[in-house]
Tab-separated table of C-alpha atoms in Angstrom:
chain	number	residue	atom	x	y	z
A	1	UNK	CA	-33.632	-55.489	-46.229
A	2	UNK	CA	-32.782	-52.016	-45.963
A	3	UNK	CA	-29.096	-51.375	-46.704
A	4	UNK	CA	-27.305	-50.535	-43.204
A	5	UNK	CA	-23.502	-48.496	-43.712
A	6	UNK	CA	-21.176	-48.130	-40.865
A	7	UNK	CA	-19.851	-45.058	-39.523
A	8	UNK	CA	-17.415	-42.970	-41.648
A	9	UNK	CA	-14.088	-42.875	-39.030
A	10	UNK	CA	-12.359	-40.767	-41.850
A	11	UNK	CA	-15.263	-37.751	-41.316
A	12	UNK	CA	-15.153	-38.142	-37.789
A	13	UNK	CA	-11.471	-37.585	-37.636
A	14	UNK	CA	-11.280	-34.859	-39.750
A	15	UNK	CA	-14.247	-32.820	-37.590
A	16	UNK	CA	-12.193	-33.092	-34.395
A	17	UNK	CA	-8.767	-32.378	-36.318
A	18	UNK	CA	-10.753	-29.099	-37.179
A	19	UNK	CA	-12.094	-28.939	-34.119
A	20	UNK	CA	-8.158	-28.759	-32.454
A	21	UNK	CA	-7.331	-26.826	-35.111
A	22	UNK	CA	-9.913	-23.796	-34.409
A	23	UNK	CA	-9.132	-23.745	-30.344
A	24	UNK	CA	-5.417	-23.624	-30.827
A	25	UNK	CA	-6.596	-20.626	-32.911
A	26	UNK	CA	-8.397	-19.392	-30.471
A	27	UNK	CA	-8.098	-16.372	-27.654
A	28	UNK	CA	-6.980	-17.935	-24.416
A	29	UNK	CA	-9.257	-17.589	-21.621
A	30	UNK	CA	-8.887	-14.522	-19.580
A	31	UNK	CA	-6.947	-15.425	-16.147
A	32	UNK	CA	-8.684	-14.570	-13.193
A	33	UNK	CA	-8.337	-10.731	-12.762
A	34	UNK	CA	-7.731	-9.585	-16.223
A	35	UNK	CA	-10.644	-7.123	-17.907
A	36	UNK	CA	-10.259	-5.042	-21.364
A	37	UNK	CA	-9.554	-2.463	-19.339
A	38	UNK	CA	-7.989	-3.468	-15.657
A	39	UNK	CA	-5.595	-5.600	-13.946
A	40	UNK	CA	-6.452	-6.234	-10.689
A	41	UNK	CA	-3.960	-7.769	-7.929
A	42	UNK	CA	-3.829	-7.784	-3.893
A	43	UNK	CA	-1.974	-8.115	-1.450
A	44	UNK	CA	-1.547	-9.023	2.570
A	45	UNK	CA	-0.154	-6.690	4.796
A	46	UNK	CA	-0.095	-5.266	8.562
A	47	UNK	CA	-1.987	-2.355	8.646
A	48	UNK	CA	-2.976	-2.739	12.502
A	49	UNK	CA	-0.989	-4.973	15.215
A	50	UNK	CA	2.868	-5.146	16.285
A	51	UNK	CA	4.463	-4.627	12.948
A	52	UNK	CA	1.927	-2.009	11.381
A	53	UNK	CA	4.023	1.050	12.556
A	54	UNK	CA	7.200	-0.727	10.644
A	55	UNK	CA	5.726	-1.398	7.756
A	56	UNK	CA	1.658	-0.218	7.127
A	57	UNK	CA	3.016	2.812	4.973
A	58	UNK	CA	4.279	0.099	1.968
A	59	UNK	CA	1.336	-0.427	0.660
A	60	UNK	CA	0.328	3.235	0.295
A	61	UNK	CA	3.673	3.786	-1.614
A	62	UNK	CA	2.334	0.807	-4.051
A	63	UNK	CA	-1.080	2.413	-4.563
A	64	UNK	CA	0.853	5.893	-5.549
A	65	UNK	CA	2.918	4.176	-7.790
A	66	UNK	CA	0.007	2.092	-9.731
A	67	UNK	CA	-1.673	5.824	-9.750
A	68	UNK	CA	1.647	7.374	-11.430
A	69	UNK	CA	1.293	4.385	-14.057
A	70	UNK	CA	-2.807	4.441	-14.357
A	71	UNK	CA	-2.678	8.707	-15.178
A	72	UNK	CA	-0.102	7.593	-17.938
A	73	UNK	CA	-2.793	5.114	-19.181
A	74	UNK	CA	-1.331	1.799	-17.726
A	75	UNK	CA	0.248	-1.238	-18.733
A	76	UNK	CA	-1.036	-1.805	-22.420
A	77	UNK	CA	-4.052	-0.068	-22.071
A	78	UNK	CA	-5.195	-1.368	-18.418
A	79	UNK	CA	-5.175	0.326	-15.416
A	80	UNK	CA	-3.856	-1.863	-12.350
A	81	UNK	CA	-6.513	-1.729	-9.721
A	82	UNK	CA	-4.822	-2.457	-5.896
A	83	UNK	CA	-6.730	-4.273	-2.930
A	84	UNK	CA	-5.092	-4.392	0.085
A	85	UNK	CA	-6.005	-6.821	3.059
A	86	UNK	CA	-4.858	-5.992	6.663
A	87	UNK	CA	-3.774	-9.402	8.146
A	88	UNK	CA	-2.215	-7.769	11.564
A	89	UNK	CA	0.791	-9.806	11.012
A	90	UNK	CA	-1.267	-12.524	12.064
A	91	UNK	CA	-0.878	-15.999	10.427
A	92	UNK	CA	-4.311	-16.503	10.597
A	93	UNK	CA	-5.637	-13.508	9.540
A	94	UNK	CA	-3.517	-14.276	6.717
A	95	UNK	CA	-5.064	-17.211	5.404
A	96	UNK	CA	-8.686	-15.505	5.990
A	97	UNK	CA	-7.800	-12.360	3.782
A	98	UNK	CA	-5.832	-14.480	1.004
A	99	UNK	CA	-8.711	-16.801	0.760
A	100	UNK	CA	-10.946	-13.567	0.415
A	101	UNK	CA	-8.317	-12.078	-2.416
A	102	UNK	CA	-8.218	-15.105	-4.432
A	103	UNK	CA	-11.730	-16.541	-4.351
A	104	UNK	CA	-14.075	-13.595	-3.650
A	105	UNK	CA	-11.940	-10.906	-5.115
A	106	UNK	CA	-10.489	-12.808	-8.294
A	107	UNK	CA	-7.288	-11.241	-8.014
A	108	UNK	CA	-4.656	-11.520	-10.838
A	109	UNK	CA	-1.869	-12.012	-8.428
A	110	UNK	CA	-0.644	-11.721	-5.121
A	111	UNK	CA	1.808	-9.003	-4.742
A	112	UNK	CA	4.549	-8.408	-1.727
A	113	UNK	CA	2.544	-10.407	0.881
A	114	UNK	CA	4.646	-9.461	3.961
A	115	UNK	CA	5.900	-11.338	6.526
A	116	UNK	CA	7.788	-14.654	7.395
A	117	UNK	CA	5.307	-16.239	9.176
A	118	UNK	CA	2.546	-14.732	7.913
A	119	UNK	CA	3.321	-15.819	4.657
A	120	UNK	CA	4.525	-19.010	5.091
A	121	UNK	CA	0.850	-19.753	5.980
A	122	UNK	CA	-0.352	-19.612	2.620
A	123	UNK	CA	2.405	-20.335	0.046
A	124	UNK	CA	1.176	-23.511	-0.233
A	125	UNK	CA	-2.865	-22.378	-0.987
A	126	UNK	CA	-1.577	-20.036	-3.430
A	127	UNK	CA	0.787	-22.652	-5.302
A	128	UNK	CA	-1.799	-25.497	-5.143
A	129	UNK	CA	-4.398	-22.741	-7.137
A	130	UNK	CA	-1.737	-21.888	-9.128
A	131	UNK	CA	-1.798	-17.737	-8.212
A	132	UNK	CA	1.249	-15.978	-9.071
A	133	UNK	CA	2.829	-14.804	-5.761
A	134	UNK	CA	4.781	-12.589	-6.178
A	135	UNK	CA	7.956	-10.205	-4.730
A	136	UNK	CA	7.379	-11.563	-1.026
A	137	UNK	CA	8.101	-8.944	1.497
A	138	UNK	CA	10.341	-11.476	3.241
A	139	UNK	CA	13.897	-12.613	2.932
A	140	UNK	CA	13.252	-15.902	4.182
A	141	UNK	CA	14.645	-18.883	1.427
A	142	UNK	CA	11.193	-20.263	1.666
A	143	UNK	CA	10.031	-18.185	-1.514
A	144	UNK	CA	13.332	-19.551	-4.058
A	145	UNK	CA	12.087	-23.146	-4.425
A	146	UNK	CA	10.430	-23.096	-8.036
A	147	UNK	CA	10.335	-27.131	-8.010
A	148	UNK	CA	8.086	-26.594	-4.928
A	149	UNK	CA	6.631	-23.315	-4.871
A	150	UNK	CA	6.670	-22.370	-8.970
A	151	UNK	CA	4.254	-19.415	-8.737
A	152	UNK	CA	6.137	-17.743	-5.461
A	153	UNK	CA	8.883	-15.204	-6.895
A	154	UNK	CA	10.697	-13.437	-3.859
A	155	UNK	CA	11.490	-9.525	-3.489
A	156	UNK	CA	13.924	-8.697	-0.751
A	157	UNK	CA	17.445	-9.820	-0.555
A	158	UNK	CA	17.739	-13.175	1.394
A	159	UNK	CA	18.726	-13.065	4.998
A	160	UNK	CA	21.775	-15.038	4.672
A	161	UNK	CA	22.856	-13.279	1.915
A	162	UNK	CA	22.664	-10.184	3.995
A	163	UNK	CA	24.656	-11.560	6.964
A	164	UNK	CA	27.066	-12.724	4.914
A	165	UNK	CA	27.738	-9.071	3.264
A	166	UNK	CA	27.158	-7.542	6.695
A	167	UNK	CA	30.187	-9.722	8.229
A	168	UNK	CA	32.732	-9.341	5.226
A	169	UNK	CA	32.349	-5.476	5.620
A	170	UNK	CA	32.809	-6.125	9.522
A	171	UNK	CA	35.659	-7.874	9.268
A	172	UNK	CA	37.318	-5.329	6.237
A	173	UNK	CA	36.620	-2.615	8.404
A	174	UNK	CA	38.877	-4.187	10.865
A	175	UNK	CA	37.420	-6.793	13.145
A	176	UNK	CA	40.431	-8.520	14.068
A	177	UNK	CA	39.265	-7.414	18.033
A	178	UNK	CA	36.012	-7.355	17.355
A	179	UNK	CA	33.221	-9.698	19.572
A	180	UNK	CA	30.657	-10.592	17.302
A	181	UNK	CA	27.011	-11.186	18.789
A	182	UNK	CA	23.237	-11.097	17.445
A	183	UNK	CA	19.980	-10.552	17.982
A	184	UNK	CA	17.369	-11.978	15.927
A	185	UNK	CA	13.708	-12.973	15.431
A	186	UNK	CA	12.656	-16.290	16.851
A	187	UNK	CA	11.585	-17.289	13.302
A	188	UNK	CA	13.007	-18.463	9.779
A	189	UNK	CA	13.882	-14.539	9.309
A	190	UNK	CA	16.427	-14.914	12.424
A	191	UNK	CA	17.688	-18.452	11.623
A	192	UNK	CA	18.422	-17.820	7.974
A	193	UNK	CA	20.502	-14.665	9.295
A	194	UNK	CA	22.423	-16.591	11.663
A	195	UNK	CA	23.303	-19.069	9.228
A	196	UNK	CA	24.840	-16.500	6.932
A	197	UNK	CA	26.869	-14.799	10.110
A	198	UNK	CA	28.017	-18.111	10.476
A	199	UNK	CA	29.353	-18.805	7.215
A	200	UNK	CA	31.677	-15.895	7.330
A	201	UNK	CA	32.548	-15.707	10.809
A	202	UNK	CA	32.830	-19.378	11.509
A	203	UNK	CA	30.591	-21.555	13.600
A	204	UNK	CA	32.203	-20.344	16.752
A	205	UNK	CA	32.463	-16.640	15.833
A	206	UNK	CA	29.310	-15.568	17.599
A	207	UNK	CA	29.906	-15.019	21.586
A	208	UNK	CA	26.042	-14.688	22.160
A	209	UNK	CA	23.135	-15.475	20.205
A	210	UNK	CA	19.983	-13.995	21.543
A	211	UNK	CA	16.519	-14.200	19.987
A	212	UNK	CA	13.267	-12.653	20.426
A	213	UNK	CA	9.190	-12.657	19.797
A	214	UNK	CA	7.192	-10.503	17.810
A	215	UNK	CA	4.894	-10.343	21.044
A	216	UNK	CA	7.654	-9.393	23.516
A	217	UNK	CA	7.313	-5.599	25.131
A	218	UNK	CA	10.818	-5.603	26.170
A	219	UNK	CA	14.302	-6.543	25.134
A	220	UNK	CA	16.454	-5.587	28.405
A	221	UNK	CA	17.580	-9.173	28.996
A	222	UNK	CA	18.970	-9.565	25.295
A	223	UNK	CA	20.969	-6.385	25.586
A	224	UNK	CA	22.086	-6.949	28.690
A	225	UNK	CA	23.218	-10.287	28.113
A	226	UNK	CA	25.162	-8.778	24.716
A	227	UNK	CA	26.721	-6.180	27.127
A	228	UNK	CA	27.768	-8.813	29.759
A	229	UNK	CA	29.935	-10.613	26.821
A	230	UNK	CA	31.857	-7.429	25.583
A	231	UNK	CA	29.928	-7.570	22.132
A	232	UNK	CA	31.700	-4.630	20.302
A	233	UNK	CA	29.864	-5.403	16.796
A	234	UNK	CA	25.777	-6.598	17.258
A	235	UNK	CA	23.883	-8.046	14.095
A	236	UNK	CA	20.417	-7.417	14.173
A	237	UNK	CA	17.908	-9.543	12.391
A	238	UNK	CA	15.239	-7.340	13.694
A	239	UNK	CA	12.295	-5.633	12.115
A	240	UNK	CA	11.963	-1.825	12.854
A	241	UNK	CA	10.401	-1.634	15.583
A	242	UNK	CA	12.315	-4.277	17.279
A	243	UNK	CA	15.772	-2.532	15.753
A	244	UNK	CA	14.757	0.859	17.528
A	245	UNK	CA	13.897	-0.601	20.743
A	246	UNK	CA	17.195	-2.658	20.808
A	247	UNK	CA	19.149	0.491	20.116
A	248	UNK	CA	17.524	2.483	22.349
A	249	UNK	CA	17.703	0.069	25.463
A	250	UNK	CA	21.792	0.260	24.749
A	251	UNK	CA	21.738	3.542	24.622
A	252	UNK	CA	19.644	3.805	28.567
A	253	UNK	CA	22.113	1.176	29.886
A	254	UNK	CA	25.100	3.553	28.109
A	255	UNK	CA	26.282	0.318	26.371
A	256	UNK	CA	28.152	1.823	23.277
A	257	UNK	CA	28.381	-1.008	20.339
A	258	UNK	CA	28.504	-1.370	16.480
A	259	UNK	CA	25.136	-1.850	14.994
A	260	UNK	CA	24.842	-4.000	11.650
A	261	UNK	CA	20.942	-4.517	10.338
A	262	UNK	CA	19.083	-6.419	8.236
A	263	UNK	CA	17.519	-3.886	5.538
A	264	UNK	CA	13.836	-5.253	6.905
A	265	UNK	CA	14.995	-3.176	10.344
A	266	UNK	CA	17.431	-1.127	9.000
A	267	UNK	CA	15.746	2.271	7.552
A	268	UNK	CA	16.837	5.231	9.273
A	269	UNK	CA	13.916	7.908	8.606
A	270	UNK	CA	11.976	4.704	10.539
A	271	UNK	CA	13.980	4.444	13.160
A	272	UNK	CA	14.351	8.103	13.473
A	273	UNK	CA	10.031	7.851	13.400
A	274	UNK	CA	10.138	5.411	16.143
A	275	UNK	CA	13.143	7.478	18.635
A	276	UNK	CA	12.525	10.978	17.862
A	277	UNK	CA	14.677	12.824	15.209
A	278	UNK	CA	16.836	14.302	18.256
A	279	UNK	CA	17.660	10.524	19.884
A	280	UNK	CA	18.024	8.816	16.673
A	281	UNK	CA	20.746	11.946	15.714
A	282	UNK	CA	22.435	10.888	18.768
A	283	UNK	CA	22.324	6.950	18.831
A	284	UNK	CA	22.438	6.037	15.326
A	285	UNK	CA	25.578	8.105	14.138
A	286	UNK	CA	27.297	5.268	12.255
A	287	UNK	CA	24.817	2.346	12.237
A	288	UNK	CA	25.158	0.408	9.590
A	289	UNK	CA	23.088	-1.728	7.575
A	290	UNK	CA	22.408	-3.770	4.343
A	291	UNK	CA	19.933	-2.792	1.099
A	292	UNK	CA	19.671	-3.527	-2.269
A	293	UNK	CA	17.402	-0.748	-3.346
A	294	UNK	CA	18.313	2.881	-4.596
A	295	UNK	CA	17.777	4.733	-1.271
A	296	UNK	CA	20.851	7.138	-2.061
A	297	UNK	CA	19.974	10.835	-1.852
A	298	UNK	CA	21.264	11.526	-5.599
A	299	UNK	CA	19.608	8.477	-6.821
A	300	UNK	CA	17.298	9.355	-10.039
A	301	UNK	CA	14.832	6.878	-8.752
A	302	UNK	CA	14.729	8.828	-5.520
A	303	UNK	CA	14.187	11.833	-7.526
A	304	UNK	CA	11.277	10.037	-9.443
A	305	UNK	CA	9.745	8.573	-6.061
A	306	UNK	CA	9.704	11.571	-4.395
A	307	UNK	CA	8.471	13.915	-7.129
A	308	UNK	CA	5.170	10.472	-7.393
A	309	UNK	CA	4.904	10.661	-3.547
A	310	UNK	CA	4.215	14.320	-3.358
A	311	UNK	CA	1.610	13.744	-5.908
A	312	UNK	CA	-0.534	10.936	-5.011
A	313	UNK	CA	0.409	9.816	-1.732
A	314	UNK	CA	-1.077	12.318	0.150
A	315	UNK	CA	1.814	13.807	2.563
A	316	UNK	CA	3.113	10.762	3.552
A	317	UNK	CA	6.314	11.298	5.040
A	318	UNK	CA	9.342	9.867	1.982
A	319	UNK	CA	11.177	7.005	4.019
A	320	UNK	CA	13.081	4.055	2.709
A	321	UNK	CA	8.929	2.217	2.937
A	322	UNK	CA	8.308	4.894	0.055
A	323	UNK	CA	11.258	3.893	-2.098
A	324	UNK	CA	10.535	-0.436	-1.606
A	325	UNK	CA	6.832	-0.029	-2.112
A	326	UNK	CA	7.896	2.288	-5.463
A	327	UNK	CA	9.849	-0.307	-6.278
A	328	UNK	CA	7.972	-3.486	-5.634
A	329	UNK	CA	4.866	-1.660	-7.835
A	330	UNK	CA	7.810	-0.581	-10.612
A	331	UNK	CA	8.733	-4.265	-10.725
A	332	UNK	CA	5.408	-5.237	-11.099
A	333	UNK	CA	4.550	-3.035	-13.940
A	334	UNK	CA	7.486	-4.065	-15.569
A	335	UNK	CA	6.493	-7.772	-15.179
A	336	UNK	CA	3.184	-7.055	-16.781
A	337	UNK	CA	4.083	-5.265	-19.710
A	338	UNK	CA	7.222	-8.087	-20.384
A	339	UNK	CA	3.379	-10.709	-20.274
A	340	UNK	CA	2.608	-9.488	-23.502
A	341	UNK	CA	-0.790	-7.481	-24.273
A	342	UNK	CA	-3.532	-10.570	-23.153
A	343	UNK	CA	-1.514	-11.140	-19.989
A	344	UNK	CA	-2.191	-14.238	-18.212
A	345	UNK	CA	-0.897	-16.057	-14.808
A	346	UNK	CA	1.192	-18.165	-16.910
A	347	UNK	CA	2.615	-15.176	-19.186
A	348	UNK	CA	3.373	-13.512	-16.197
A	349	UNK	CA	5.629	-16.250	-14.433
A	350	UNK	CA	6.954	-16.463	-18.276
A	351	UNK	CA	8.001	-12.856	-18.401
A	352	UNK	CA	9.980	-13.006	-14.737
A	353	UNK	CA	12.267	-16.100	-15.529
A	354	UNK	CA	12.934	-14.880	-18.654
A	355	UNK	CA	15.188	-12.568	-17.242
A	356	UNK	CA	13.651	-9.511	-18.785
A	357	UNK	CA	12.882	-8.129	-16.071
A	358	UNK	CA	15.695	-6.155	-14.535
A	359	UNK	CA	13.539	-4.355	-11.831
A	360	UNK	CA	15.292	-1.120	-9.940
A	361	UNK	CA	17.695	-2.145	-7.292
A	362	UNK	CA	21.093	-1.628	-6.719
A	363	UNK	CA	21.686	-4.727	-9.555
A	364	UNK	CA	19.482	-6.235	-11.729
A	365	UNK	CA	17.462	-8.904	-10.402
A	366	UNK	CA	18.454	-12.743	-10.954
A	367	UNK	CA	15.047	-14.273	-12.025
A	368	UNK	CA	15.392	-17.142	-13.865
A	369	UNK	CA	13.253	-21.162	-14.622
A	370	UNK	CA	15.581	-22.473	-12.047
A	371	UNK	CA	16.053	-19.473	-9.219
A	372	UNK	CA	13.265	-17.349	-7.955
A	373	UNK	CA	15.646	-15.710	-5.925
A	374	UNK	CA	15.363	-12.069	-6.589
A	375	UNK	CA	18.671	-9.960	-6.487
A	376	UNK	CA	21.803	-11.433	-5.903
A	377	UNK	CA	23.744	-9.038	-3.544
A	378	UNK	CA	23.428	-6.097	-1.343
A	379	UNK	CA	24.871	-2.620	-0.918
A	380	UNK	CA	26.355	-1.387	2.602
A	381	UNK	CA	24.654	1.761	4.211
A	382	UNK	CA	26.167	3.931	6.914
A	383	UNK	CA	24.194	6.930	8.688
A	384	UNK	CA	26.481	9.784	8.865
A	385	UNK	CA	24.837	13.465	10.161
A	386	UNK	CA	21.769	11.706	9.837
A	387	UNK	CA	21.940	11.058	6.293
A	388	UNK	CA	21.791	6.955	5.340
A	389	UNK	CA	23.768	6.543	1.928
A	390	UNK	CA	25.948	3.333	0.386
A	391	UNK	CA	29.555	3.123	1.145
A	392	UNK	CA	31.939	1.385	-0.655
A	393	UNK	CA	31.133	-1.671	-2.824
A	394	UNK	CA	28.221	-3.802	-3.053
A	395	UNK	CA	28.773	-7.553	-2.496
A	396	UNK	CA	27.342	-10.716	-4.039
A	397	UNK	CA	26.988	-14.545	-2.860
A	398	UNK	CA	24.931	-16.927	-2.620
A	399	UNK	CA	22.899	-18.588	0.091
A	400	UNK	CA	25.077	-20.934	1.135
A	401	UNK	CA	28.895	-20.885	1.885
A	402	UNK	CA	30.204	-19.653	-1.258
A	403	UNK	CA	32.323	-16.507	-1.313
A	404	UNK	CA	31.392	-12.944	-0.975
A	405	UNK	CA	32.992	-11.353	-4.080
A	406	UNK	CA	32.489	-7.580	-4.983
A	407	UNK	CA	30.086	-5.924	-7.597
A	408	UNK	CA	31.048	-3.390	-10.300
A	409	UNK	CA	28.059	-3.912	-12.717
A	410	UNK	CA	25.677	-1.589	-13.570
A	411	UNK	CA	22.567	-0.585	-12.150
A	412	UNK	CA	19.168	-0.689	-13.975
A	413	UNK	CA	17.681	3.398	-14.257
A	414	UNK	CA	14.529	4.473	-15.035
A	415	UNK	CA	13.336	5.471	-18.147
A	416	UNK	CA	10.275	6.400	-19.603
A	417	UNK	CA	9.655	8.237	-16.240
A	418	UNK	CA	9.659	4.784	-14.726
A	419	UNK	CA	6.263	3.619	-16.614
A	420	UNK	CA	7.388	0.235	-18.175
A	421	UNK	CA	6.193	0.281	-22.541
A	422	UNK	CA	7.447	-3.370	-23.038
């Protein structure tokens, strides 16, 4: 009989043990997006509908930026290419154009998707396919859960954390006599803002609280009702267009008041877009609101903005869209060069809780493994002779009902004429 062996377990072993040994040595596969030579990411935004006029001018501001950083040769060697999706600031829309983005597209990452709502409708598609979603144009608390949602990274400030800054500088500035009221969206973005009011102020602070709808024409029965309590100081949880239409309904009815915004409704060369330089001279002397990004005249990132907007964004007028869009596409860059050279999805969510990345507001941002929250405090803004600028202090807290303390640190400033090397 022919001599039968048995298998040799010892060779077999050792061929996948080199097997292992030669894909851990291996170049990880390129995530989706990622060329030799380009990065490409998109985005969601409202370039038509009710909140295009507020906001559709973002976007370009992003595109000049990634041009700024592309002419310098890019982010290790890749250019960052930019698709942008119009969504109406429709929910639906939304989760049509994402869809498009991620599966037709083959974006890198989603970048400052705007909108509470609009938004919300696909944080969960982009989690569950594991696409980096970042800088949400939304202060909604939806976008800090990273046990829940570890690929969504917010941008603005939270709206609580807002309200909460915007009533400690009410009441320092001497709102022993004040009535406190608000207005605010009928949405997370208003509920979030009211919470933080409340916080401050007390639960019983607020002597109205009146909401309204994206699709509403018409906000005389809010203001009225404001007027009919004695508000002296209103909160606004508004967006632009909504902030401008409030204002200017006071001003017809000749009801005189203290205006506090949200930064989403609170930039004045919008406002002023939306009134007519002449009316917004007249009713917005003093208005006050809360930011977190440089916006100051003297800034050096203003001076860097504006000198990249006159150069590849085509005329479009500098407003305080110009200086977030700058900055969401700064942050961005910066992100990508902290992924290392082979950048992928997971490098990228590396890189922003490292805490490496500082970004450009007021204070660095707070990214870390266990908060995707982005910066931790705001600045106050007052318009005076038409020119918006911070006052005072900037204040930190949290979300919740812990204190509103003051901030002396530093602020992060550009360097290597803002085009991130590492």
């Amino acid at each position: 009989m022919p001599l039968r062996t048995r298998p040799r377990p010892l060779a077999v072993v050792s061929a996948g043990a080199l097997a292992a040994t030669l894909a851990g040595c291996s170049t990880p596969e390129p995530s989706p997006g990622v060329t030799d030579d380009t990065v490409t990411v998109g985005t969601h935004t409202p370039l038509t509908g009710p909140a295009a006029a507020g906001y559709s001018s973002i976007s370009k501001a992003v595109s000049a930026y990634f041009d700024h950083v592309n002419a310098q040769g890019g982010i290790h060697g890749r250019t960052i290419e930019y698709v942008v999706k119009d969504d109406g600031y429709n929910p639906a829309t939304t989760q049509t154009v994402v869809r498009e983005l991620v599966q037709e597209d083959g974006v890198f990452a989603i970048l400052n998707g705007l909108g509470t709502p609009t938004h919300a409708s696909v944080l969960d598609y982009l989690n569950e396919n594991e696409v980096p979603d970042l800088f949400v144009a939304s202060g909604a608390l939806l976008w800090d859960d990273p046990e829940q949602h570890p690929w969504t990274f917010a941008f603005n400030v939270d709206y609580t954390t807002e309200a909460k800054a915007l009533a400690q500088y009410a009441l320092d500035e001497g709102g022993d006599d004040a009535v406190f009221c608000v207005l605010g969206q009928d949405d997370d973005y208003g509920e979030d803002f009211v919470a933080g009011l409340e916080a401050v102020l007390g639960a019983d602070a607020l002597a109205v609280s009146e909401t309204y709808a994206v699709s509403d024409q018409d906000v005389t029965a809010q203001v009225g009702a404001m007027q009919a309590a004695g508000c002296t100081h209103n909160f606004l949880a508004t967006v632009n267009g909504f902030t401008a239409r409030t204002v200017g309904t006071a001003a017809q009815m000749r009801y005189p008041a203290q205006w506090l915004a949200s930064s989403s409704g609170g930039d004045y060369p919008t406002l002023a877009g939306y009134l007519g330089e002449d009316v917004a001279a007249a009713v917005l002397e003093g208005f006050v609101s809360a930011n977190y990004l440089p916006f100051s005249p003297d800034s050096d990132w203003v001076a860097l903005f504006r000198e990249i907007n006159d150069e590849y964004n085509g005329g479009e007028p500098f407003t305080g869209n110009t200086v977030y869009g700058m900055s969401v596409a700064y942050t961005f860059a910066q992100a990508l060069a902290a992924a290392g050279e082979d950048p992928t999805r997971e490098s990228l969510v590396e890189a922003l809780e490292s805490g490496d990345v500082s970004g450009n507001g007021i204070m660095p941002l707070a990214f870390s493994a266990d908060s995707h929250r982005s910066f931790g405090g705001v600045g106050i803004t007052v318009v005076n002779d038409g020119v918006q600028d911070y006052v005072g202090t900037a204040f930190t807290t949290d979300a919740g009902d812990g204190p509103v303390e003051p901030y002396d640190g530093a602020a992060p400033a550009p360097e290597d004429e803002g085009v991130p090397t590492t």
